[in-house]
GROMACS .gro file of C-alpha atoms in nm:
model
  442
    1MET     CA    1  -1.461  -0.261  -1.119
    2SER     CA    2  -1.543   0.031  -1.349
    3ILE     CA    3  -1.329   0.344  -1.392
    4TYR     CA    4  -1.594   0.553  -1.216
    5VAL     CA    5  -1.607   0.326  -0.912
    6ALA     CA    6  -1.227   0.333  -0.888
    7PHE     CA    7  -1.234   0.713  -0.917
    8ILE     CA    8  -1.494   0.745  -0.639
    9ILE     CA    9  -1.288   0.514  -0.414
   10ASN     CA   10  -0.986   0.740  -0.472
   11VAL     CA   11  -1.185   1.048  -0.371
   12VAL     CA   12  -1.316   0.869  -0.061
   13LEU     CA   13  -0.965   0.763   0.043
   14PHE     CA   14  -0.827   1.114  -0.006
   15SER     CA   15  -1.120   1.258   0.194
   16ALA     CA   16  -1.133   1.007   0.479
   17PHE     CA   17  -0.810   1.116   0.648
   18PRO     CA   18  -0.896   1.488   0.681
   19LEU     CA   19  -1.241   1.399   0.815
   20LEU     CA   20  -1.086   1.165   1.072
   21LEU     CA   21  -0.821   1.421   1.166
   22SER     CA   22  -1.100   1.671   1.235
   23THR     CA   23  -1.210   1.459   1.534
   24LEU     CA   24  -0.875   1.500   1.716
   25GLN     CA   25  -0.785   1.744   1.990
   26PRO     CA   26  -0.643   2.080   1.866
   27VAL     CA   27  -0.270   2.007   1.904
   28MET     CA   28  -0.287   1.659   1.750
   29ARG     CA   29  -0.526   1.789   1.485
   30ARG     CA   30  -0.279   2.056   1.373
   31ILE     CA   31   0.008   1.806   1.361
   32GLY     CA   32  -0.210   1.561   1.169
   33PHE     CA   33  -0.333   1.815   0.915
   34TYR     CA   34   0.007   1.969   0.841
   35SER     CA   35   0.158   1.621   0.812
   36TYR     CA   36  -0.118   1.513   0.575
   37LEU     CA   37  -0.082   1.828   0.363
   38SER     CA   38   0.296   1.768   0.345
   39VAL     CA   39   0.249   1.408   0.232
   40ILE     CA   40  -0.004   1.519  -0.030
   41LEU     CA   41   0.242   1.774  -0.172
   42VAL     CA   42   0.522   1.516  -0.185
   43ILE     CA   43   0.328   1.237  -0.351
   44GLY     CA   44   0.123   1.462  -0.580
   45GLY     CA   45   0.389   1.476  -0.853
   46VAL     CA   46   0.454   1.101  -0.845
   47LEU     CA   47   0.083   1.017  -0.855
   48GLY     CA   48   0.044   1.250  -1.154
   49SER     CA   49   0.290   1.031  -1.345
   50LEU     CA   50   0.163   0.698  -1.212
   51TYR     CA   51  -0.202   0.696  -1.317
   52SER     CA   52  -0.494   0.891  -1.464
   53PHE     CA   53  -0.869   0.829  -1.494
   54GLN     CA   54  -1.025   0.882  -1.838
   55LEU     CA   55  -1.373   0.986  -1.730
   56ALA     CA   56  -1.489   1.093  -2.078
   57ASP     CA   57  -1.345   1.181  -2.419
   58ASN     CA   58  -1.058   1.427  -2.363
   59ILE     CA   59  -1.130   1.443  -1.989
   60TYR     CA   60  -0.855   1.299  -1.774
   61LEU     CA   61  -0.796   1.330  -1.400
   62SER     CA   62  -0.458   1.215  -1.271
   63GLY     CA   63  -0.355   1.106  -0.925
   64GLY     CA   64  -0.182   1.445  -0.900
   65ASN     CA   65  -0.515   1.623  -0.966
   66LEU     CA   66  -0.677   1.422  -0.688
   67ALA     CA   67  -0.393   1.517  -0.453
   68TYR     CA   68  -0.446   1.886  -0.543
   69GLY     CA   69  -0.822   1.860  -0.476
   70SER     CA   70  -0.756   1.690  -0.143
   71PHE     CA   71  -0.502   1.959  -0.047
   72MET     CA   72  -0.747   2.243  -0.113
   73MET     CA   73  -1.029   2.065   0.070
   74SER     CA   74  -0.807   1.989   0.371
   75ALA     CA   75  -0.677   2.347   0.383
   76VAL     CA   76  -1.036   2.479   0.394
   77MET     CA   77  -1.121   2.237   0.678
   78LEU     CA   78  -0.813   2.350   0.872
   79PHE     CA   79  -0.900   2.718   0.819
   80ILE     CA   80  -1.256   2.665   0.947
   81MET     CA   81  -1.140   2.479   1.259
   82GLU     CA   82  -0.842   2.700   1.347
   83ARG     CA   83  -1.020   3.030   1.272
   84LYS     CA   84  -0.690   3.209   1.204
   85VAL     CA   85  -0.591   3.397   0.889
   86LEU     CA   86  -0.226   3.321   0.973
   87ILE     CA   87  -0.304   2.970   0.846
   88PHE     CA   88  -0.214   3.125   0.509
   89ASN     CA   89   0.137   3.210   0.635
   90TYR     CA   90   0.188   2.856   0.760
   91LEU     CA   91   0.071   2.709   0.429
   92ILE     CA   92   0.312   2.935   0.238
   93LYS     CA   93   0.600   2.805   0.451
   94LEU     CA   94   0.479   2.450   0.397
   95LEU     CA   95   0.462   2.499   0.020
   96VAL     CA   96   0.814   2.646   0.008
   97PHE     CA   97   0.973   2.380   0.231
   98ILE     CA   98   0.801   2.084   0.066
   99ASN     CA   99   0.859   2.206  -0.290
  100LEU     CA  100   1.229   2.251  -0.213
  101PHE     CA  101   1.236   1.905  -0.060
  102VAL     CA  102   1.056   1.756  -0.362
  103PHE     CA  103   1.284   1.930  -0.613
  104PHE     CA  104   1.615   1.836  -0.452
  105GLY     CA  105   1.498   1.500  -0.316
  106PHE     CA  106   1.335   1.379  -0.637
  107ASN     CA  107   1.624   1.497  -0.855
  108PHE     CA  108   1.867   1.315  -0.626
  109ILE     CA  109   1.659   0.995  -0.657
  110LEU     CA  110   1.648   1.047  -1.035
  111TYR     CA  111   2.028   1.079  -1.038
  112ILE     CA  112   2.101   0.766  -0.833
  113LEU     CA  113   1.848   0.558  -1.032
  114GLU     CA  114   1.978   0.676  -1.371
  115ASN     CA  115   2.336   0.612  -1.267
  116ALA     CA  116   2.258   0.270  -1.112
  117LEU     CA  117   2.405   0.374  -0.777
  118VAL     CA  118   2.141   0.174  -0.589
  119ILE     CA  119   1.972  -0.163  -0.631
  120ASN     CA  120   1.637  -0.121  -0.810
  121PRO     CA  121   1.464  -0.460  -0.756
  122PHE     CA  122   1.125  -0.344  -0.887
  123ASN     CA  123   1.268  -0.161  -1.191
  124VAL     CA  124   1.110   0.170  -1.090
  125ASP     CA  125   1.120   0.414  -1.382
  126ALA     CA  126   1.360   0.695  -1.291
  127LYS     CA  127   1.150   0.941  -1.495
  128LEU     CA  128   0.885   0.929  -1.223
  129PHE     CA  129   1.116   1.156  -1.024
  130ASP     CA  130   1.198   1.399  -1.306
  131THR     CA  131   1.081   1.724  -1.144
  132SER     CA  132   1.073   2.075  -1.291
  133LEU     CA  133   1.137   2.362  -1.050
  134GLY     CA  134   0.931   2.591  -1.276
  135VAL     CA  135   0.624   2.365  -1.257
  136LEU     CA  136   0.663   2.334  -0.878
  137LEU     CA  137   0.685   2.712  -0.838
  138LEU     CA  138   0.386   2.769  -1.066
  139GLY     CA  139   0.180   2.505  -0.887
  140GLY     CA  140   0.273   2.643  -0.544
  141ALA     CA  141   0.195   3.002  -0.648
  142LEU     CA  142  -0.146   2.900  -0.786
  143ILE     CA  143  -0.235   2.701  -0.472
  144ALA     CA  144  -0.140   2.998  -0.250
  145THR     CA  145  -0.338   3.243  -0.469
  146GLU     CA  146  -0.646   3.022  -0.487
  147PHE     CA  147  -0.648   2.959  -0.112
  148LEU     CA  148  -0.611   3.333  -0.050
  149ILE     CA  149  -0.915   3.395  -0.272
  150LEU     CA  150  -1.110   3.132  -0.077
  151MET     CA  151  -1.013   3.292   0.255
  152GLN     CA  152  -1.112   3.639   0.137
  153ILE     CA  153  -1.452   3.527   0.013
  154PHE     CA  154  -1.519   3.312   0.322
  155ILE     CA  155  -1.441   3.606   0.554
  156LYS     CA  156  -1.648   3.858   0.355
  157VAL     CA  157  -1.948   3.629   0.314
  158LYS     CA  158  -1.973   3.515   0.678
  159ASP     CA  159  -2.039   3.873   0.790
  160ARG     CA  160  -2.330   3.910   0.549
  161ILE     CA  161  -2.515   3.577   0.566
  162SER     CA  162  -2.659   3.467   0.898
  163ASN     CA  163  -2.832   3.149   0.779
  164LEU     CA  164  -2.587   2.862   0.836
  165LYS     CA  165  -2.731   2.632   0.569
  166GLN     CA  166  -2.714   2.906   0.307
  167LEU     CA  167  -2.356   2.974   0.413
  168MET     CA  168  -2.265   2.605   0.379
  169MET     CA  169  -2.411   2.599   0.027
  170LEU     CA  170  -2.237   2.919  -0.071
  171TYR     CA  171  -1.901   2.802   0.069
  172SER     CA  172  -1.932   2.479  -0.133
  173PHE     CA  173  -2.016   2.678  -0.448
  174VAL     CA  174  -1.717   2.912  -0.398
  175PHE     CA  175  -1.490   2.609  -0.347
  176ILE     CA  176  -1.608   2.467  -0.683
  177LEU     CA  177  -1.551   2.800  -0.861
  178VAL     CA  178  -1.195   2.841  -0.727
  179ILE     CA  179  -1.096   2.485  -0.825
  180CYS     CA  180  -1.237   2.553  -1.173
  181LEU     CA  181  -1.034   2.875  -1.181
  182ASP     CA  182  -0.721   2.661  -1.153
  183GLY     CA  183  -0.834   2.479  -1.468
  184VAL     CA  184  -0.816   2.812  -1.652
  185LEU     CA  185  -0.509   2.971  -1.493
  186PHE     CA  186  -0.266   2.678  -1.507
  187PRO     CA  187  -0.281   2.618  -1.887
  188LEU     CA  188  -0.298   2.994  -1.952
  189ILE     CA  189   0.025   3.059  -1.759
  190ALA     CA  190   0.204   2.734  -1.853
  191ILE     CA  191   0.120   2.740  -2.227
  192GLY     CA  192   0.040   3.106  -2.294
  193VAL     CA  193  -0.190   3.239  -2.563
  194SER     CA  194  -0.177   3.001  -2.860
  195PRO     CA  195  -0.414   2.815  -3.097
  196GLU     CA  196  -0.382   2.501  -2.879
  197LEU     CA  197  -0.486   2.686  -2.561
  198LEU     CA  198  -0.867   2.681  -2.601
  199PRO     CA  199  -0.917   2.302  -2.646
  200ILE     CA  200  -0.666   2.232  -2.365
  201MET     CA  201  -0.841   2.483  -2.140
  202ILE     CA  202  -1.185   2.336  -2.211
  203SER     CA  203  -1.062   1.984  -2.139
  204ASN     CA  204  -0.881   2.099  -1.824
  205LEU     CA  205  -1.180   2.301  -1.706
  206SER     CA  206  -1.412   2.002  -1.751
  207GLY     CA  207  -1.178   1.784  -1.547
  208LYS     CA  208  -1.143   2.048  -1.272
  209LEU     CA  209  -1.524   2.082  -1.254
  210ILE     CA  210  -1.557   1.707  -1.191
  211LEU     CA  211  -1.271   1.728  -0.939
  212ALA     CA  212  -1.433   2.024  -0.759
  213LEU     CA  213  -1.775   1.858  -0.745
  214SER     CA  214  -1.615   1.538  -0.612
  215PHE     CA  215  -1.434   1.707  -0.324
  216SER     CA  216  -1.715   1.952  -0.250
  217VAL     CA  217  -1.921   1.652  -0.130
  218PRO     CA  218  -1.688   1.551   0.160
  219LEU     CA  219  -1.637   1.922   0.231
  220PHE     CA  220  -2.013   1.967   0.265
  221VAL     CA  221  -2.023   1.658   0.489
  222PHE     CA  222  -1.759   1.830   0.704
  223TYR     CA  223  -1.979   2.142   0.730
  224CYS     CA  224  -2.277   1.928   0.836
  225LEU     CA  225  -2.081   1.721   1.090
  226TYR     CA  226  -1.908   2.018   1.249
  227GLN     CA  227  -2.171   2.290   1.245
  228ASN     CA  228  -2.056   2.398   1.591
  229LYS     CA  229  -1.706   2.467   1.453
  230LEU     CA  230  -1.856   2.650   1.157
  231ASN     CA  231  -2.063   2.865   1.396
  232ARG     CA  232  -1.751   2.956   1.594
  233PHE     CA  233  -1.576   3.038   1.267
  234VAL     CA  234  -1.861   3.273   1.172
  235ASP     CA  235  -1.850   3.442   1.514
  236THR     CA  236  -1.472   3.497   1.511
  237PRO     CA  237  -1.364   3.843   1.389
  238MET     CA  238  -1.105   3.815   1.116
  239ALA     CA  239  -0.921   4.054   0.885
  240LEU     CA  240  -0.713   3.932   0.595
  241SER     CA  241  -0.492   4.240   0.629
  242THR     CA  242  -0.327   4.058   0.923
  243VAL     CA  243  -0.156   3.834   0.673
  244PHE     CA  244   0.001   4.122   0.484
  245PHE     CA  245   0.068   4.390   0.743
  246GLU     CA  246   0.096   4.275   1.103
  247SER     CA  247   0.317   3.981   1.011
  248ARG     CA  248   0.507   4.147   0.728
  249VAL     CA  249   0.835   4.174   0.919
  250ARG     CA  250   0.810   3.816   1.039
  251LEU     CA  251   0.732   3.692   0.688
  252THR     CA  252   1.023   3.888   0.545
  253LEU     CA  253   1.261   3.735   0.797
  254GLU     CA  254   1.124   3.386   0.733
  255LEU     CA  255   1.149   3.423   0.355
  256ASP     CA  256   1.503   3.554   0.391
  257LYS     CA  257   1.593   3.246   0.597
  258LEU     CA  258   1.428   3.021   0.341
  259GLU     CA  259   1.619   3.189   0.059
  260ARG     CA  260   1.949   3.135   0.239
  261ALA     CA  261   1.853   2.775   0.314
  262ALA     CA  262   1.763   2.716  -0.052
  263LYS     CA  263   2.097   2.862  -0.166
  264GLN     CA  264   2.280   2.642   0.084
  265LEU     CA  265   2.091   2.335  -0.045
  266ILE     CA  266   2.187   2.420  -0.403
  267ASP     CA  267   2.553   2.466  -0.303
  268ASP     CA  268   2.554   2.140  -0.106
  269ASN     CA  269   2.388   1.957  -0.394
  270GLN     CA  270   2.655   2.085  -0.635
  271LYS     CA  271   2.930   1.977  -0.393
  272LEU     CA  272   2.781   1.627  -0.379
  273ILE     CA  273   2.774   1.609  -0.759
  274ASN     CA  274   3.136   1.726  -0.778
  275LEU     CA  275   3.243   1.472  -0.516
  276SER     CA  276   3.079   1.191  -0.712
  277HIS     CA  277   3.223   1.299  -1.051
  278TYR     CA  278   3.571   1.432  -0.980
  279ASP     CA  279   3.887   1.294  -0.823
  280HIS     CA  280   3.947   1.470  -0.490
  281LEU     CA  281   4.327   1.468  -0.521
  282THR     CA  282   4.374   1.592  -0.878
  283GLY     CA  283   4.045   1.760  -0.971
  284LEU     CA  284   4.027   1.552  -1.289
  285ALA     CA  285   3.716   1.353  -1.378
  286ASN     CA  286   3.710   1.027  -1.185
  287ARG     CA  287   3.643   0.674  -1.312
  288ARG     CA  288   3.265   0.708  -1.275
  289LYS     CA  289   3.254   1.032  -1.476
  290TYR     CA  290   3.490   0.875  -1.731
  291ASP     CA  291   3.266   0.568  -1.772
  292ASP     CA  292   2.950   0.780  -1.808
  293TYR     CA  293   3.113   1.009  -2.064
  294ALA     CA  294   3.260   0.717  -2.259
  295SER     CA  295   2.923   0.540  -2.278
  296ALA     CA  296   2.737   0.853  -2.390
  297LEU     CA  297   3.006   0.948  -2.644
  298TYR     CA  298   3.014   0.596  -2.788
  299THR     CA  299   2.636   0.600  -2.839
  300ARG     CA  300   2.653   0.940  -3.007
  301ALA     CA  301   2.941   0.831  -3.229
  302VAL     CA  302   2.743   0.528  -3.347
  303GLU     CA  303   2.449   0.750  -3.443
  304LEU     CA  304   2.664   1.011  -3.621
  305GLY     CA  305   2.922   0.773  -3.770
  306GLU     CA  306   3.211   0.955  -3.600
  307PRO     CA  307   3.542   0.811  -3.478
  308VAL     CA  308   3.644   0.810  -3.111
  309THR     CA  309   4.003   0.821  -2.984
  310LEU     CA  310   4.134   0.723  -2.642
  311VAL     CA  311   4.469   0.828  -2.496
  312LEU     CA  312   4.600   0.640  -2.191
  313GLY     CA  313   4.897   0.772  -1.996
  314ASP     CA  314   5.090   0.600  -1.719
  315ILE     CA  315   5.361   0.761  -1.505
  316ASP     CA  316   5.680   0.560  -1.551
  317HIS     CA  317   5.812   0.385  -1.237
  318PHE     CA  318   5.567   0.563  -1.009
  319LYS     CA  319   5.588   0.294  -0.740
  320LYS     CA  320   5.961   0.356  -0.720
  321TYR     CA  321   5.889   0.729  -0.694
  322ASN     CA  322   5.661   0.668  -0.395
  323ASP     CA  323   5.912   0.438  -0.229
  324PHE     CA  324   6.197   0.683  -0.280
  325TYR     CA  325   6.030   1.017  -0.202
  326GLY     CA  326   5.737   0.909   0.019
  327HIS     CA  327   5.361   0.909  -0.037
  328GLN     CA  328   5.314   1.280   0.033
  329SER     CA  329   5.561   1.367  -0.241
  330GLY     CA  330   5.389   1.105  -0.457
  331ASP     CA  331   5.056   1.287  -0.415
  332GLU     CA  332   5.220   1.618  -0.502
  333CYS     CA  333   5.369   1.457  -0.812
  334LEU     CA  334   5.025   1.328  -0.916
  335GLN     CA  335   4.880   1.676  -0.870
  336ARG     CA  336   5.149   1.836  -1.089
  337VAL     CA  337   5.107   1.572  -1.359
  338ALA     CA  338   4.726   1.619  -1.340
  339GLU     CA  339   4.764   1.995  -1.397
  340PHE     CA  340   4.973   1.917  -1.704
  341TRP     CA  341   4.724   1.650  -1.818
  342LYS     CA  342   4.434   1.900  -1.802
  343GLU     CA  343   4.604   2.110  -2.068
  344ILE     CA  344   4.664   1.847  -2.336
  345LEU     CA  345   4.457   1.856  -2.656
  346LEU     CA  346   4.272   2.163  -2.531
  347GLU     CA  347   4.133   2.246  -2.875
  348GLU     CA  348   3.948   1.914  -2.900
  349GLU     CA  349   3.614   1.803  -2.763
  350ARG     CA  350   3.746   1.578  -2.490
  351LEU     CA  351   3.738   1.465  -2.129
  352THR     CA  352   4.052   1.433  -1.916
  353ALA     CA  353   4.036   1.185  -1.629
  354ARG     CA  354   4.234   0.998  -1.367
  355ILE     CA  355   4.121   0.637  -1.395
  356GLY     CA  356   4.369   0.464  -1.165
  357GLY     CA  357   4.653   0.529  -0.923
  358GLU     CA  358   4.903   0.675  -1.173
  359GLU     CA  359   4.695   0.615  -1.487
  360PHE     CA  360   4.533   0.900  -1.678
  361ALA     CA  361   4.303   0.912  -1.980
  362VAL     CA  362   4.176   1.150  -2.246
  363ILE     CA  363   3.867   1.061  -2.451
  364ILE     CA  364   3.848   1.260  -2.776
  365ALA     CA  365   3.533   1.292  -2.985
  366ASN     CA  366   3.526   1.285  -3.367
  367ARG     CA  367   3.902   1.250  -3.414
  368THR     CA  368   4.132   0.966  -3.524
  369ALA     CA  369   4.466   0.885  -3.364
  370GLU     CA  370   4.646   1.012  -3.674
  371ALA     CA  371   4.465   1.347  -3.649
  372ILE     CA  372   4.554   1.419  -3.287
  373LEU     CA  373   4.902   1.264  -3.279
  374PRO     CA  374   5.106   1.573  -3.386
  375GLN     CA  375   4.941   1.795  -3.124
  376LEU     CA  376   4.963   1.521  -2.863
  377LYS     CA  377   5.340   1.493  -2.915
  378ARG     CA  378   5.380   1.869  -2.872
  379ASP     CA  379   5.164   1.867  -2.556
  380ILE     CA  380   5.343   1.567  -2.399
  381ALA     CA  381   5.669   1.758  -2.434
  382GLY     CA  382   5.528   1.987  -2.164
  383LEU     CA  383   5.588   1.714  -1.907
  384THR     CA  384   5.958   1.718  -1.986
  385ALA     CA  385   5.955   2.094  -1.937
  386LEU     CA  386   5.818   2.046  -1.585
  387ALA     CA  387   6.136   1.852  -1.501
  388ILE     CA  388   5.994   1.682  -1.192
  389PRO     CA  389   6.296   1.499  -1.040
  390HIS     CA  390   6.279   1.117  -1.034
  391ALA     CA  391   6.608   0.980  -0.901
  392ALA     CA  392   6.467   0.625  -0.875
  393SER     CA  393   6.368   0.599  -1.243
  394SER     CA  394   6.567   0.373  -1.474
  395THR     CA  395   6.422   0.559  -1.774
  396ALA     CA  396   6.520   0.920  -1.705
  397SER     CA  397   6.620   1.150  -1.420
  398ILE     CA  398   6.282   1.324  -1.435
  399VAL     CA  399   5.920   1.206  -1.431
  400THR     CA  400   5.811   1.067  -1.770
  401MET     CA  401   5.500   0.896  -1.905
  402SER     CA  402   5.428   0.608  -2.139
  403ILE     CA  403   5.136   0.682  -2.370
  404GLY     CA  404   4.902   0.446  -2.555
  405VAL     CA  405   4.668   0.580  -2.824
  406ALA     CA  406   4.388   0.399  -3.007
  407SER     CA  407   4.092   0.506  -3.218
  408MET     CA  408   3.793   0.327  -3.365
  409LEU     CA  409   3.476   0.386  -3.561
  410PRO     CA  410   3.211   0.262  -3.317
  411SER     CA  411   2.941   0.015  -3.424
  412ARG     CA  412   2.623  -0.107  -3.257
  413GLU     CA  413   2.777  -0.453  -3.214
  414GLY     CA  414   3.076  -0.326  -3.014
  415ASP     CA  415   3.129  -0.113  -2.705
  416PHE     CA  416   3.380   0.131  -2.558
  417GLU     CA  417   3.557  -0.148  -2.371
  418LEU     CA  418   3.705  -0.268  -2.703
  419LEU     CA  419   3.864   0.075  -2.756
  420PHE     CA  420   4.000   0.071  -2.400
  421GLU     CA  421   4.156  -0.271  -2.450
  422THR     CA  422   4.323  -0.153  -2.771
  423ALA     CA  423   4.460   0.164  -2.608
  424ASP     CA  424   4.578  -0.045  -2.312
  425LYS     CA  425   4.768  -0.274  -2.552
  426ALA     CA  426   4.928   0.034  -2.710
  427LEU     CA  427   5.028   0.155  -2.360
  428TYR     CA  428   5.176  -0.188  -2.281
  429GLN     CA  429   5.366  -0.172  -2.611
  430ALA     CA  430   5.507   0.172  -2.518
  431LYS     CA  431   5.628   0.036  -2.183
  432ASN     CA  432   5.787  -0.272  -2.340
  433SER     CA  433   5.967  -0.054  -2.593
  434GLY     CA  434   6.150   0.141  -2.325
  435ARG     CA  435   5.886   0.374  -2.179
  436ASN     CA  436   5.875   0.756  -2.216
  437GLN     CA  437   5.715   0.730  -2.558
  438ILE     CA  438   5.385   0.724  -2.749
  439SER     CA  439   5.254   0.407  -2.914
  440THR     CA  440   4.942   0.385  -3.133
  441LEU     CA  441   4.711   0.102  -3.238
  442ASN     CA  442   4.385   0.099  -3.436
   0.00000   0.00000   0.00000
């Protein structure tokens, strides 16, 4: 199968559904068209990353371009059949809702794939779901503008041309021109005026011309098959001002609701990220955040030839504390120790975390154990100053910690786990030597 045959099959598949939906009764037709337009908007970005057709030198048409062409064609069909300028309002809502869904939904999928939170049996590339809000907004604004231009021209022309065949030809020509306009506007806005703009614009314009010609064929077939609907469209009085004036208050209210909904989605998304990265009891980074940070820092340290230091702290006799004072007091103790732990080695590039029940960690970038040890000793003294009572401790009458410190110069052959094991040995050594002290190993 040649590239051109595959391209034509793609156009046919994208065109078949709107043509079939046109045969349905009004209510089902509206549901079908808006559902199809929604699906097209959702999959457009993914298809753009999945495949492209090289139709000639420097002329490429991606799956996303085909989705765009199908969207514009389907929107025109819907406008002709519904004969309502408020179709524009509905499409604006659709663009806003779906683009918000795509942005938050795709970025969430990107997050869970990159962080291996789900099984990925087919090894789907997470980058397929890397979505830019700016590109979505630009694409949505251009689609809305271009469809508005189409509506304006369609309404103006139908009052001046009585011959239906001439009108069908002119509508097809206008459709081609508007799609080609996208080939000029998108690179102009996205790239701006620069030496690279002209060749990109020429290539993009050539591709959009092929795209427009391809989808103008099924659109013309639609005009021929549904001449009765086109006649009713011509006979229906319409004024585009309805979009901007009569429904202005309603649009304002809807946009205000959408803005609040978008803000709520952003807030909820941030809460989900915080829940997945931070310990709910202490507010410190949790084990997942600790592991991610450790892995990224180790990789960076290998590239830059920098040392990495790990400090592990364990509350002495914490089980006895829980047994003596109760679990609620134990949680309060953990919270007070966590507040203290957040403040240690503040001047360093580091991450403080709770990695176990009563076990805490600090990962420090580009420092050796010897370099941070004096400040660490001064900071650990702050725990003594808190003087949290611990009547069940055999080490002291207040809460104390045993500290293990280790540093290493990472290599490509090793991993962060080796540093953790060394720091854990240092912590074990501090406990065996009587607790309430700092022990170091390299």
